[in-house]
Coordinates of C-alpha atoms and ligand atoms in Angstrom, one line a residue:
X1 CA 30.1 15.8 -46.0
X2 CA 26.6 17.2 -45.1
X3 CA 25.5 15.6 -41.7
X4 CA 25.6 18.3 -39.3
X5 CA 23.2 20.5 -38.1
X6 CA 24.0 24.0 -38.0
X7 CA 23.8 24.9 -42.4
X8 CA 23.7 28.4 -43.0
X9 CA 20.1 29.4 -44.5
X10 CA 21.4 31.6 -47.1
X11 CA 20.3 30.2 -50.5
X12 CA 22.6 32.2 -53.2
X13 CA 26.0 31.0 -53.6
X14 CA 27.4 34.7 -52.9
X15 CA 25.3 34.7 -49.6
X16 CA 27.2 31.4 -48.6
X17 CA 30.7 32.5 -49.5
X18 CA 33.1 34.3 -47.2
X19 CA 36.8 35.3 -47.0
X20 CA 39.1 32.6 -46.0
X21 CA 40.8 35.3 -44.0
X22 CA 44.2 33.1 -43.6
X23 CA 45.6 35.8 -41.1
X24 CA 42.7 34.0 -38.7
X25 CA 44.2 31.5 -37.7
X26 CA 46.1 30.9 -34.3
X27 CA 49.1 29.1 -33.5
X28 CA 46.9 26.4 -31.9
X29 CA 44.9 26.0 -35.4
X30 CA 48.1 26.2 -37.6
X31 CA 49.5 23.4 -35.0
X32 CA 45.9 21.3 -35.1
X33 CA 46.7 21.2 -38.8
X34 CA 49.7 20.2 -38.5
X35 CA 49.2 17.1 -36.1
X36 CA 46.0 16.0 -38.4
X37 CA 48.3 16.5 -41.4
X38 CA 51.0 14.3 -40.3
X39 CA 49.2 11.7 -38.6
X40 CA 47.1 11.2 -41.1
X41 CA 49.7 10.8 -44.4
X42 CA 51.3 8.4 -42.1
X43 CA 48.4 6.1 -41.6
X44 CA 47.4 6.5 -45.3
X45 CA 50.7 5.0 -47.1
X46 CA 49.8 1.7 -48.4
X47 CA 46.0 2.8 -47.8
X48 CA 45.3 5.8 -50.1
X49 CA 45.5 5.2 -53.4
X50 CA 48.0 6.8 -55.9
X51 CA 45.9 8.8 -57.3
X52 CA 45.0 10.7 -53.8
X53 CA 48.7 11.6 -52.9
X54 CA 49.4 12.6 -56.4
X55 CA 46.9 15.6 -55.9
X56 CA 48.3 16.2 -52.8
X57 CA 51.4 16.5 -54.2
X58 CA 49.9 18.8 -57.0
X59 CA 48.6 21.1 -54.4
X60 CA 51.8 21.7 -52.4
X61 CA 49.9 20.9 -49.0
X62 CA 52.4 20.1 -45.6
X63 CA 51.9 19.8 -42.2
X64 CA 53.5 23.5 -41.9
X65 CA 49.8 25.2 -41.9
X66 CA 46.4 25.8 -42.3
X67 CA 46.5 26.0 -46.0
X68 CA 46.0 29.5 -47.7
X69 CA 43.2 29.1 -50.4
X70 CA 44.6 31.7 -52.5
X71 CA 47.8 30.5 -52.8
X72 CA 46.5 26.2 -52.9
X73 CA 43.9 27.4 -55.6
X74 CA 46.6 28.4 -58.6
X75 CA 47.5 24.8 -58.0
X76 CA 44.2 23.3 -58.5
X77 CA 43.0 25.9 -61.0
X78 CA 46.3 25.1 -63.4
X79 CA 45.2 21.1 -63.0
X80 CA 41.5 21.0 -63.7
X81 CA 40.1 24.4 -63.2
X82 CA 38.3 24.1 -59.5
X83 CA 39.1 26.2 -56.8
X84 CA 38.3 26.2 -53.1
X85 CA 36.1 28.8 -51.7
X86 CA 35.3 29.3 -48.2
X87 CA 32.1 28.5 -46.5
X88 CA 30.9 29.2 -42.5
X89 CA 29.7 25.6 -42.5
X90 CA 27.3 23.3 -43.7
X91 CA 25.1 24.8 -46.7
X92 CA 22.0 24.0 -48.3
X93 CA 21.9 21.7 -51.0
X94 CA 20.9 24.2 -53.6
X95 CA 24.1 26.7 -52.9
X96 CA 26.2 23.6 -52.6
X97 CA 25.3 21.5 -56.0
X98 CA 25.1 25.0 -58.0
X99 CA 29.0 25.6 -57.0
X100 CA 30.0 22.0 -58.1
X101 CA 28.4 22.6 -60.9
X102 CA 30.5 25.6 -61.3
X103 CA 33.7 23.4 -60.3
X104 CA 33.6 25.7 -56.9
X105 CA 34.1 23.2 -54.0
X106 CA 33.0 24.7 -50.6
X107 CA 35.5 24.1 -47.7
X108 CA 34.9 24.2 -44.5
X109 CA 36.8 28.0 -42.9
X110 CA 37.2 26.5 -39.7
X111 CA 39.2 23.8 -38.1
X112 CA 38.4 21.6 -35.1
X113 CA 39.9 21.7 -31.2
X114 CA 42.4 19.7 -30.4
X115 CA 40.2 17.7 -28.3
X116 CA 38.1 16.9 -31.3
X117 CA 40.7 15.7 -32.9
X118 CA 39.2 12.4 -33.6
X119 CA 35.3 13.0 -34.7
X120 CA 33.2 16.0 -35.1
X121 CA 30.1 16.4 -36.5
X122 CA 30.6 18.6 -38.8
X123 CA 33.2 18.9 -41.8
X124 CA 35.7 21.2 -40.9
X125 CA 38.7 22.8 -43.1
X126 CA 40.9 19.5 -42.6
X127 CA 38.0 16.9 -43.7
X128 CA 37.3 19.6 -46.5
X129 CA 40.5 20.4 -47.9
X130 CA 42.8 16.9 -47.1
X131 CA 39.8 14.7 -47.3
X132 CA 38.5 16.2 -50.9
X133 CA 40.2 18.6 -52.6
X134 CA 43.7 16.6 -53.5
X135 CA 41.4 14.7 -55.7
X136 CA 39.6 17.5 -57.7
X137 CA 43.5 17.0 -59.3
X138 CA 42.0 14.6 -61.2
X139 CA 40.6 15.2 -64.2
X140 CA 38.4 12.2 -64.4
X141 CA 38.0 12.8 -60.5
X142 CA 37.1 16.6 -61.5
X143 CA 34.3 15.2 -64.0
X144 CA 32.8 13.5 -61.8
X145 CA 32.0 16.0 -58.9
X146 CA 31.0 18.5 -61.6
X147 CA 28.6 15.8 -62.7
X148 CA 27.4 15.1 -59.3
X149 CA 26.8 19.0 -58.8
X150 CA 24.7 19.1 -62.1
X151 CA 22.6 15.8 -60.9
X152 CA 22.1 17.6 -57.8
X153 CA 19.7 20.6 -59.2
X154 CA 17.6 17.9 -60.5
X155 CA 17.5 15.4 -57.9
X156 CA 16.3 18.7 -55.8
X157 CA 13.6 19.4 -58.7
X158 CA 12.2 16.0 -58.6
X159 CA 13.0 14.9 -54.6
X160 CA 15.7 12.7 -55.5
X161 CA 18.6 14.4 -53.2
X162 CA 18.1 11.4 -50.7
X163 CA 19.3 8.5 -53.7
X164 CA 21.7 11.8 -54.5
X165 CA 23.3 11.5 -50.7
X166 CA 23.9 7.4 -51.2
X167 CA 25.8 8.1 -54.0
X168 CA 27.8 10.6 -52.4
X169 CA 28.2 8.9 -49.1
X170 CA 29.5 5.6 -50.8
X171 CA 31.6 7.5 -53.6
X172 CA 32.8 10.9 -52.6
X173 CA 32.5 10.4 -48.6
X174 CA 33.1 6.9 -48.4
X175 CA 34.2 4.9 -51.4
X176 CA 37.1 2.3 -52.6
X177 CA 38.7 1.6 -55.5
X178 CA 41.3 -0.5 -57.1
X179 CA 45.2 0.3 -57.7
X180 CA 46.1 -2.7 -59.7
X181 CA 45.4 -6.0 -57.6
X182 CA 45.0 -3.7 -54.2
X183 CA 42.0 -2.4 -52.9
X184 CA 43.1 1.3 -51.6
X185 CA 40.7 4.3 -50.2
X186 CA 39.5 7.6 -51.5
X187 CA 36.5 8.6 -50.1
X188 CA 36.9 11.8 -48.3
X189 CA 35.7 10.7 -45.3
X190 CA 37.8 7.6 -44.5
X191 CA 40.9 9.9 -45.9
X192 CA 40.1 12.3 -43.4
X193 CA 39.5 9.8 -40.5
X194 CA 41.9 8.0 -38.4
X195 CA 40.2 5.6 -37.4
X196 CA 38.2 4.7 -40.1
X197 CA 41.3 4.4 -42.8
X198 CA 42.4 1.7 -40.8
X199 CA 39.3 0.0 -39.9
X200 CA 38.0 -0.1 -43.6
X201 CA 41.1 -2.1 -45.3
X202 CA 42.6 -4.3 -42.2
X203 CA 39.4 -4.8 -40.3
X204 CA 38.0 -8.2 -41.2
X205 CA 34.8 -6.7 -40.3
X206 CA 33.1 -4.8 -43.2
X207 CA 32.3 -6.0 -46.4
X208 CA 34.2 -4.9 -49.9
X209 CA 31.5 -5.2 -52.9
X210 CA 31.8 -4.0 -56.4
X211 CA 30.1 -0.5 -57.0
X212 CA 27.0 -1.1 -58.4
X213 CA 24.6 2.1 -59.3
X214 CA 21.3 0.8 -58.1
X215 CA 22.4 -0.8 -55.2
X216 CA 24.2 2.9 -53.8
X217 CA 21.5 4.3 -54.8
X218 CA 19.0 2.2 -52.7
X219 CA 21.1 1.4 -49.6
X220 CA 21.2 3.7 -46.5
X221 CA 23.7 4.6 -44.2
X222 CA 25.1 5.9 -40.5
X223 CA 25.9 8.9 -40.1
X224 CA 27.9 8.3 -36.9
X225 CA 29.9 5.1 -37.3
X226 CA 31.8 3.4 -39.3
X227 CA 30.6 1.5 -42.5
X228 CA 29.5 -2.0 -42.7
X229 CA 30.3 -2.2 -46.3
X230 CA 31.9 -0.3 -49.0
X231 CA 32.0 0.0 -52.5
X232 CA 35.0 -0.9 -54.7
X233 CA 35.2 1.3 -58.1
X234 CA 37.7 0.3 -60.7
X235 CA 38.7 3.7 -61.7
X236 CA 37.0 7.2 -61.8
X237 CA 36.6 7.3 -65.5
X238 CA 34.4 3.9 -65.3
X239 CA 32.6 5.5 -62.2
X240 CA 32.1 8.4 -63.8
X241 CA 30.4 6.4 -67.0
X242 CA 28.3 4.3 -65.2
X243 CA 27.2 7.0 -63.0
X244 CA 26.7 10.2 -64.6
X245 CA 26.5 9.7 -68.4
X246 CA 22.4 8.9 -68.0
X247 CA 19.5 10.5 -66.8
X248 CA 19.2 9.8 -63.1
X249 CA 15.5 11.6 -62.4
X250 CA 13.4 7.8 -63.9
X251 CA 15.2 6.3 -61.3
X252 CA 14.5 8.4 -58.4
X253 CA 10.9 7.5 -59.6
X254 CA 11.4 3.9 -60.0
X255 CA 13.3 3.2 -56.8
X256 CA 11.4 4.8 -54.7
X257 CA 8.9 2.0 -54.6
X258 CA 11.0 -0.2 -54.5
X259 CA 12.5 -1.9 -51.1
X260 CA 15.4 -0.4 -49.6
X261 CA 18.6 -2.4 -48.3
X262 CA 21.0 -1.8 -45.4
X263 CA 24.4 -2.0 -45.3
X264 CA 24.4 -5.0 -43.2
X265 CA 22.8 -7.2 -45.7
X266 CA 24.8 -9.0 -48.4
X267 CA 22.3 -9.8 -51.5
X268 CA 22.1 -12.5 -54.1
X269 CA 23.2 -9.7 -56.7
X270 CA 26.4 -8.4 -54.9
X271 CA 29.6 -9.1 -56.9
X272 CA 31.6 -9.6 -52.8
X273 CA 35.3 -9.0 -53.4
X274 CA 35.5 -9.7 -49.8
X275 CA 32.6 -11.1 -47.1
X276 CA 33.2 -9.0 -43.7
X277 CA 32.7 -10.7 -40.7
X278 CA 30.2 -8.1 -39.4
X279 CA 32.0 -8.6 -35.7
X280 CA 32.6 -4.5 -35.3
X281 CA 28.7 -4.0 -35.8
X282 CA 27.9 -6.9 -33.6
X283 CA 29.6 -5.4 -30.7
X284 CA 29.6 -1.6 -31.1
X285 CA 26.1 -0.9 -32.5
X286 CA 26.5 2.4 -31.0
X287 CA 24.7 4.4 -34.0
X288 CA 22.6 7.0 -32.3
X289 CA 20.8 8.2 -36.2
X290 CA 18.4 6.7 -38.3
X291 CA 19.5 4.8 -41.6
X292 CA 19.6 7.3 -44.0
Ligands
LIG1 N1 27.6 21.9 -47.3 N2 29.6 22.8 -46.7 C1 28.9 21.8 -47.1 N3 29.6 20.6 -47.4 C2 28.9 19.5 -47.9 O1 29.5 18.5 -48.2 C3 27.5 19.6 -48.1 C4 26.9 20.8 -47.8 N4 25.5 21.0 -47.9 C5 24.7 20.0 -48.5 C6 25.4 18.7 -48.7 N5 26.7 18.5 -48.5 C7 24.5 17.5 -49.1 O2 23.2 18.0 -49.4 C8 24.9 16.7 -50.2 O3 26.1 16.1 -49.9 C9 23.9 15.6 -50.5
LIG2 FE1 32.8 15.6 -47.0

């Protein structure tokens, strides 16, 4: 996800693509990979949902390496046409919508250092590729992200990428959804996180409410923590539907003047499917960034 600082300027796709260059990688990076990769499948049994280790499955991905685009991307082409490219790093938003759009998703060509291993600030090749491409599997999944991509040239046309960012940071980044009577995770960012995917099921602290479009779309977020609340979709068809089947531009327009709300705040119009406690915010309000 976009939160770091250093994007590339370059504002054509080409100008933003670069050759994975598998050969590149060291022992150490290959071995990095390989600690985040097990670690992390571990702590996501009973967590992710189904639907997240089926793609993983679909790719062919293991803790043996750093995995080769060209070889990962006859996988994912064969399931729902999308392929991984590789990027230097952050982008700009135009670049990045226009290749979602093109079912291009831009991952990350480097990985973090082993003391990293925990948080970094910028999305590297095992928040890109674990965290969001088993999921591009899925064709409703697939849809979706195209969607997003194609809502993304206009909320830039009409100053609407901010609302745009909610949606992504509580779906794509950061979102929930139901497998039957559980409530599992497949947001990229909590997939990705160790922490975070253990904090945002067991934790009594956050709050679990039903996805709701005009509420994502008008409540900020931390960059640098973890969430006080997330969103529970039913499925990705039905997110999909109530997302990205309708003009979005009128309600840039309309929401705008409208208050915002935090992610603190539980309103009158929340479906809850589960009141936090709010006790991790209350004693580690360590968020150095503005709401967004
Ligand atoms: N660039 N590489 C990369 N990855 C992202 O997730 C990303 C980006 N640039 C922009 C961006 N995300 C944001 O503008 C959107 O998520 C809103
Ligand atoms: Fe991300």
């Amino acid at each position: 996800m976009a939160e770091g600082h250093a994007v590339l300027q370059a504002q054509s796709v080409e100008d933003c693509i670069i050759d994975q260059n598998w050969g590149h990688y060291t022992a150490q990076d290959h071995a990095t990979w390989g600690a985040l990769f097990t670690r992390q499948t571990d702590v996501l049994q009973n967590r992710a949902c189904s639907e997240y280790f089926t793609g993983l499955k679909t790719l062919g991905l293991s803790a043996d390496s750093v995995p080769d685009f060209e070889i990962m991307n006859r996988n994912l082409r064969a399931a729902t046409g999308w392929e991984v490219v590789a990027v230097p790093g952050l982008i700009p938003s135009k670049p990045f919508f226009s290749m979602l759009e093109n079912r291009q998703f831009p991952a990350g060509n480097f990985i973090r250092k082993p003391e990293e291993l925990d948080y970094l600030e910028e999305p590297d090749i095992f928040h890109d590729v674990f965290g969001h491409v088993p999921l591009l599997t899925n064709p409703a999944y697939a849809d979706y992200m195209q969607a997003y991509g194609k809502a993304g040239q206009d909320a830039i046309a009409h100053k609407g990428v901010k609302f745009l960012a909610r949606l992504n940071w509580y779906t794509i980044e950061f979102g929930l959804i139901r497998n039957g009577d559980d409530i599992r995770i497949y947001g990229a960012g909590i997939v990705s996180s160790y922490g975070e995917a253990r904090y945002a099921l067991d934790d009594p602290s956050p709050n679990h409410l039903q996805f709701d479009l005009e509420r994502v779309l008008r409540t900020g977020y931390y960059i640098d923590d973890f969430q006080a609340s997330y969103f529970v979709i039913d499925s990705f068809e039905k997110l999909f539907e109530e997302c990205l089947e309708r003009p979005f531009v009128p309600l840039y327009e309309e929401y705008k003047t409208l208050p915002q709300f935090t992610p603190f705040e539980i309103l009158d119009s929340d479906r809850v499917l589960r009141k936090g406690t709010g006790e991790y915010w209350k004693t580690f309000p360590q968020t150095k960034t503005k709401l967004k």
